[in-house]
């Protein structure tokens, strides 16, 4: 079982938060960081070693082809989006459409997309707040299942067809 995140979204805060989870939780849920990161592999090895989580974090550094993303989301116990800034996050929609529970920073765009179908933490750059939210979710399989189901239903509302129809309607006005 693993928690999934992307490497270009507030990774330092996520790594610190993950290191603050109980050791038993980290043994049960590895952290998989997908995609390219801003840090070099050597820097990441030093950071994870310093935090005592080197053996529990996997960096899948190559870009993930779109056709493989669904596999990553479907296999994850939770998708975490600890971003500091978003305009519209396709990653949230991708995870929700794959029935993957989502924990995201409580930024307005994330809340507008996810409404009550995903979980939020609000102190964006606070590893303790993120760790508390992660710990509560990872301890509650029924909550994760509920978030996955609600997320899938919410994500189904976002289609290219609907977007095009609303755009045509807007132009018509």
mmCIF file of C-alpha atoms in Angstrom:
data_model
loop_
_atom_site.group_PDB
_atom_site.id
_atom_site.type_symbol
_atom_site.label_atom_id
_atom_site.label_comp_id
_atom_site.label_asym_id
_atom_site.label_seq_id
_atom_site.Cartn_x
_atom_site.Cartn_y
_atom_site.Cartn_z
ATOM 1 C CA UNK A 1 0.000 0.000 0.000
ATOM 2 C CA UNK A 2 1.255 3.454 -0.749
ATOM 3 C CA UNK A 3 0.551 7.170 -0.682
ATOM 4 C CA UNK A 4 1.107 8.859 -4.034
ATOM 5 C CA UNK A 5 2.256 12.402 -4.747
ATOM 6 C CA UNK A 6 3.944 14.263 -7.564
ATOM 7 C CA UNK A 7 7.473 15.526 -7.064
ATOM 8 C CA UNK A 8 6.897 19.082 -8.241
ATOM 9 C CA UNK A 9 4.303 19.998 -5.581
ATOM 10 C CA UNK A 10 5.722 21.228 -2.248
ATOM 11 C CA UNK A 11 7.829 18.088 -1.845
ATOM 12 C CA UNK A 12 9.891 19.273 1.132
ATOM 13 C CA UNK A 13 6.782 19.838 3.260
ATOM 14 C CA UNK A 14 5.397 16.445 2.222
ATOM 15 C CA UNK A 15 8.623 14.617 3.112
ATOM 16 C CA UNK A 16 8.763 16.313 6.517
ATOM 17 C CA UNK A 17 5.090 15.487 7.144
ATOM 18 C CA UNK A 18 5.556 11.866 6.104
ATOM 19 C CA UNK A 19 8.557 11.543 8.443
ATOM 20 C CA UNK A 20 6.322 12.620 11.338
ATOM 21 C CA UNK A 21 3.876 9.761 10.840
ATOM 22 C CA UNK A 22 4.224 6.858 13.275
ATOM 23 C CA UNK A 23 6.768 4.263 12.143
ATOM 24 C CA UNK A 24 4.034 1.611 11.902
ATOM 25 C CA UNK A 25 2.060 3.808 9.504
ATOM 26 C CA UNK A 26 5.150 4.403 7.367
ATOM 27 C CA UNK A 27 5.815 0.652 7.266
ATOM 28 C CA UNK A 28 2.246 0.056 6.094
ATOM 29 C CA UNK A 29 2.128 2.950 3.600
ATOM 30 C CA UNK A 30 5.208 3.771 1.551
ATOM 31 C CA UNK A 31 5.379 7.182 -0.067
ATOM 32 C CA UNK A 32 5.668 7.069 -3.866
ATOM 33 C CA UNK A 33 6.739 10.354 -5.424
ATOM 34 C CA UNK A 34 5.945 10.221 -9.122
ATOM 35 C CA UNK A 35 7.407 12.296 -11.903
ATOM 36 C CA UNK A 36 10.329 14.697 -12.047
ATOM 37 C CA UNK A 37 11.420 16.640 -8.981
ATOM 38 C CA UNK A 38 13.193 19.950 -8.600
ATOM 39 C CA UNK A 39 15.890 18.293 -6.480
ATOM 40 C CA UNK A 40 18.588 15.935 -7.726
ATOM 41 C CA UNK A 41 18.542 12.266 -6.691
ATOM 42 C CA UNK A 42 21.522 12.961 -4.428
ATOM 43 C CA UNK A 43 19.710 15.827 -2.701
ATOM 44 C CA UNK A 44 16.598 13.688 -2.222
ATOM 45 C CA UNK A 45 18.660 10.820 -0.819
ATOM 46 C CA UNK A 46 20.259 13.209 1.677
ATOM 47 C CA UNK A 47 16.900 14.712 2.695
ATOM 48 C CA UNK A 48 15.170 11.357 3.155
ATOM 49 C CA UNK A 49 18.172 9.941 5.018
ATOM 50 C CA UNK A 50 18.222 12.984 7.301
ATOM 51 C CA UNK A 51 14.512 12.529 8.027
ATOM 52 C CA UNK A 52 14.952 8.777 8.646
ATOM 53 C CA UNK A 53 12.578 7.778 5.821
ATOM 54 C CA UNK A 54 14.967 6.787 3.050
ATOM 55 C CA UNK A 55 13.738 3.165 2.935
ATOM 56 C CA UNK A 56 10.053 4.156 2.916
ATOM 57 C CA UNK A 57 10.081 6.668 0.043
ATOM 58 C CA UNK A 58 10.239 5.656 -3.606
ATOM 59 C CA UNK A 59 11.062 8.230 -6.268
ATOM 60 C CA UNK A 60 9.683 7.309 -9.677
ATOM 61 C CA UNK A 61 11.519 10.161 -11.373
ATOM 62 C CA UNK A 62 10.691 9.606 -15.018
ATOM 63 C CA UNK A 63 7.615 11.317 -16.434
ATOM 64 C CA UNK A 64 4.654 8.950 -16.317
ATOM 65 C CA UNK A 65 2.967 8.416 -19.680
ATOM 66 C CA UNK A 66 -0.682 9.408 -19.546
ATOM 67 C CA UNK A 67 -1.826 5.852 -20.252
ATOM 68 C CA UNK A 68 0.012 4.636 -17.111
ATOM 69 C CA UNK A 69 -1.333 7.287 -14.729
ATOM 70 C CA UNK A 70 -4.542 5.387 -14.081
ATOM 71 C CA UNK A 71 -2.539 2.406 -12.833
ATOM 72 C CA UNK A 72 -0.650 4.572 -10.324
ATOM 73 C CA UNK A 73 -3.848 6.202 -9.025
ATOM 74 C CA UNK A 74 -5.762 2.911 -8.833
ATOM 75 C CA UNK A 75 -3.013 1.244 -6.837
ATOM 76 C CA UNK A 76 -2.603 4.126 -4.366
ATOM 77 C CA UNK A 77 -4.315 4.151 -0.986
ATOM 78 C CA UNK A 78 -4.306 7.971 -1.060
ATOM 79 C CA UNK A 79 -3.213 10.752 -3.408
ATOM 80 C CA UNK A 80 -1.720 13.814 -1.717
ATOM 81 C CA UNK A 81 -1.534 17.233 -3.343
ATOM 82 C CA UNK A 82 0.404 19.542 -0.980
ATOM 83 C CA UNK A 83 0.654 22.389 -3.468
ATOM 84 C CA UNK A 84 1.214 26.002 -2.475
ATOM 85 C CA UNK A 85 -0.506 27.385 -5.566
ATOM 86 C CA UNK A 86 -3.059 26.027 -8.040
ATOM 87 C CA UNK A 87 -5.282 27.454 -10.721
ATOM 88 C CA UNK A 88 -7.060 24.246 -11.727
ATOM 89 C CA UNK A 89 -5.543 20.923 -10.822
ATOM 90 C CA UNK A 90 -6.032 18.114 -13.289
ATOM 91 C CA UNK A 91 -4.236 15.777 -10.885
ATOM 92 C CA UNK A 92 -7.147 16.004 -8.465
ATOM 93 C CA UNK A 93 -9.590 15.100 -11.230
ATOM 94 C CA UNK A 94 -7.415 12.248 -12.460
ATOM 95 C CA UNK A 95 -7.222 10.741 -8.984
ATOM 96 C CA UNK A 96 -10.943 11.212 -8.337
ATOM 97 C CA UNK A 97 -11.890 9.620 -11.676
ATOM 98 C CA UNK A 98 -9.784 6.595 -10.666
ATOM 99 C CA UNK A 99 -11.631 6.303 -7.325
ATOM 100 C CA UNK A 100 -8.442 7.268 -5.457
ATOM 101 C CA UNK A 101 -9.061 9.226 -2.249
ATOM 102 C CA UNK A 102 -7.481 12.692 -2.281
ATOM 103 C CA UNK A 103 -5.941 14.883 0.418
ATOM 104 C CA UNK A 104 -5.164 18.359 -0.902
ATOM 105 C CA UNK A 105 -4.041 21.685 0.441
ATOM 106 C CA UNK A 106 -7.064 23.850 1.227
ATOM 107 C CA UNK A 107 -6.548 26.295 -1.613
ATOM 108 C CA UNK A 108 -9.689 27.790 -3.167
ATOM 109 C CA UNK A 109 -9.208 26.141 -6.586
ATOM 110 C CA UNK A 110 -8.761 22.731 -4.943
ATOM 111 C CA UNK A 111 -11.909 23.226 -2.874
ATOM 112 C CA UNK A 112 -13.873 24.387 -5.920
ATOM 113 C CA UNK A 113 -12.910 21.245 -7.821
ATOM 114 C CA UNK A 114 -13.177 18.771 -4.960
ATOM 115 C CA UNK A 115 -15.940 20.303 -2.794
ATOM 116 C CA UNK A 116 -16.758 17.691 -0.137
ATOM 117 C CA UNK A 117 -15.440 14.777 -2.218
ATOM 118 C CA UNK A 118 -11.854 15.158 -1.031
ATOM 119 C CA UNK A 119 -10.104 15.885 2.276
ATOM 120 C CA UNK A 120 -8.173 19.095 2.942
ATOM 121 C CA UNK A 121 -5.516 20.424 5.255
ATOM 122 C CA UNK A 122 -5.275 24.179 5.575
ATOM 123 C CA UNK A 123 -1.842 25.232 6.813
ATOM 124 C CA UNK A 124 -0.241 24.802 3.387
ATOM 125 C CA UNK A 125 3.408 24.972 4.449
ATOM 126 C CA UNK A 126 3.009 23.307 7.853
ATOM 127 C CA UNK A 127 4.294 19.712 7.883
ATOM 128 C CA UNK A 128 2.582 19.090 11.242
ATOM 129 C CA UNK A 129 -0.851 19.968 9.853
ATOM 130 C CA UNK A 130 -0.263 17.774 6.815
ATOM 131 C CA UNK A 131 1.053 14.921 8.996
ATOM 132 C CA UNK A 132 -2.033 15.111 11.241
ATOM 133 C CA UNK A 133 -4.358 14.934 8.229
ATOM 134 C CA UNK A 134 -2.375 12.111 6.639
ATOM 135 C CA UNK A 135 -2.360 10.125 9.860
ATOM 136 C CA UNK A 136 -6.108 10.485 10.430
ATOM 137 C CA UNK A 137 -6.924 9.403 6.882
ATOM 138 C CA UNK A 138 -4.509 6.488 6.750
ATOM 139 C CA UNK A 139 -5.974 5.199 10.025
ATOM 140 C CA UNK A 140 -9.520 5.155 8.630
ATOM 141 C CA UNK A 141 -10.093 2.710 5.776
ATOM 142 C CA UNK A 142 -13.820 3.470 5.757
ATOM 143 C CA UNK A 143 -13.135 7.195 5.331
ATOM 144 C CA UNK A 144 -10.722 6.461 2.467
ATOM 145 C CA UNK A 145 -13.329 4.255 0.772
ATOM 146 C CA UNK A 146 -15.985 6.949 1.171
ATOM 147 C CA UNK A 147 -13.675 9.641 -0.212
ATOM 148 C CA UNK A 148 -12.818 7.388 -3.154
ATOM 149 C CA UNK A 149 -16.485 6.842 -4.014
ATOM 150 C CA UNK A 150 -17.464 10.506 -3.555
ATOM 151 C CA UNK A 151 -14.432 11.598 -5.540
ATOM 152 C CA UNK A 152 -15.287 9.300 -8.426
ATOM 153 C CA UNK A 153 -18.841 10.688 -8.558
ATOM 154 C CA UNK A 154 -17.610 14.287 -8.366
ATOM 155 C CA UNK A 155 -14.872 13.702 -10.934
ATOM 156 C CA UNK A 156 -17.397 12.294 -13.397
ATOM 157 C CA UNK A 157 -18.959 15.757 -13.588
ATOM 158 C CA UNK A 158 -15.855 17.113 -15.306
ATOM 159 C CA UNK A 159 -15.856 16.036 -18.941
ATOM 160 C CA UNK A 160 -14.597 17.677 -22.105
ATOM 161 C CA UNK A 161 -18.112 17.425 -23.554
ATOM 162 C CA UNK A 162 -19.594 19.346 -20.629
ATOM 163 C CA UNK A 163 -16.793 21.896 -20.804
ATOM 164 C CA UNK A 164 -17.427 22.451 -24.501
ATOM 165 C CA UNK A 165 -21.181 22.787 -23.961
ATOM 166 C CA UNK A 166 -20.698 25.358 -21.209
ATOM 167 C CA UNK A 167 -18.203 27.260 -23.335
ATOM 168 C CA UNK A 168 -20.645 27.377 -26.264
ATOM 169 C CA UNK A 169 -23.393 28.515 -23.884
ATOM 170 C CA UNK A 170 -21.130 31.253 -22.535
ATOM 171 C CA UNK A 171 -20.335 32.474 -26.055
ATOM 172 C CA UNK A 172 -24.036 32.399 -26.909
ATOM 173 C CA UNK A 173 -24.785 34.759 -24.008
#
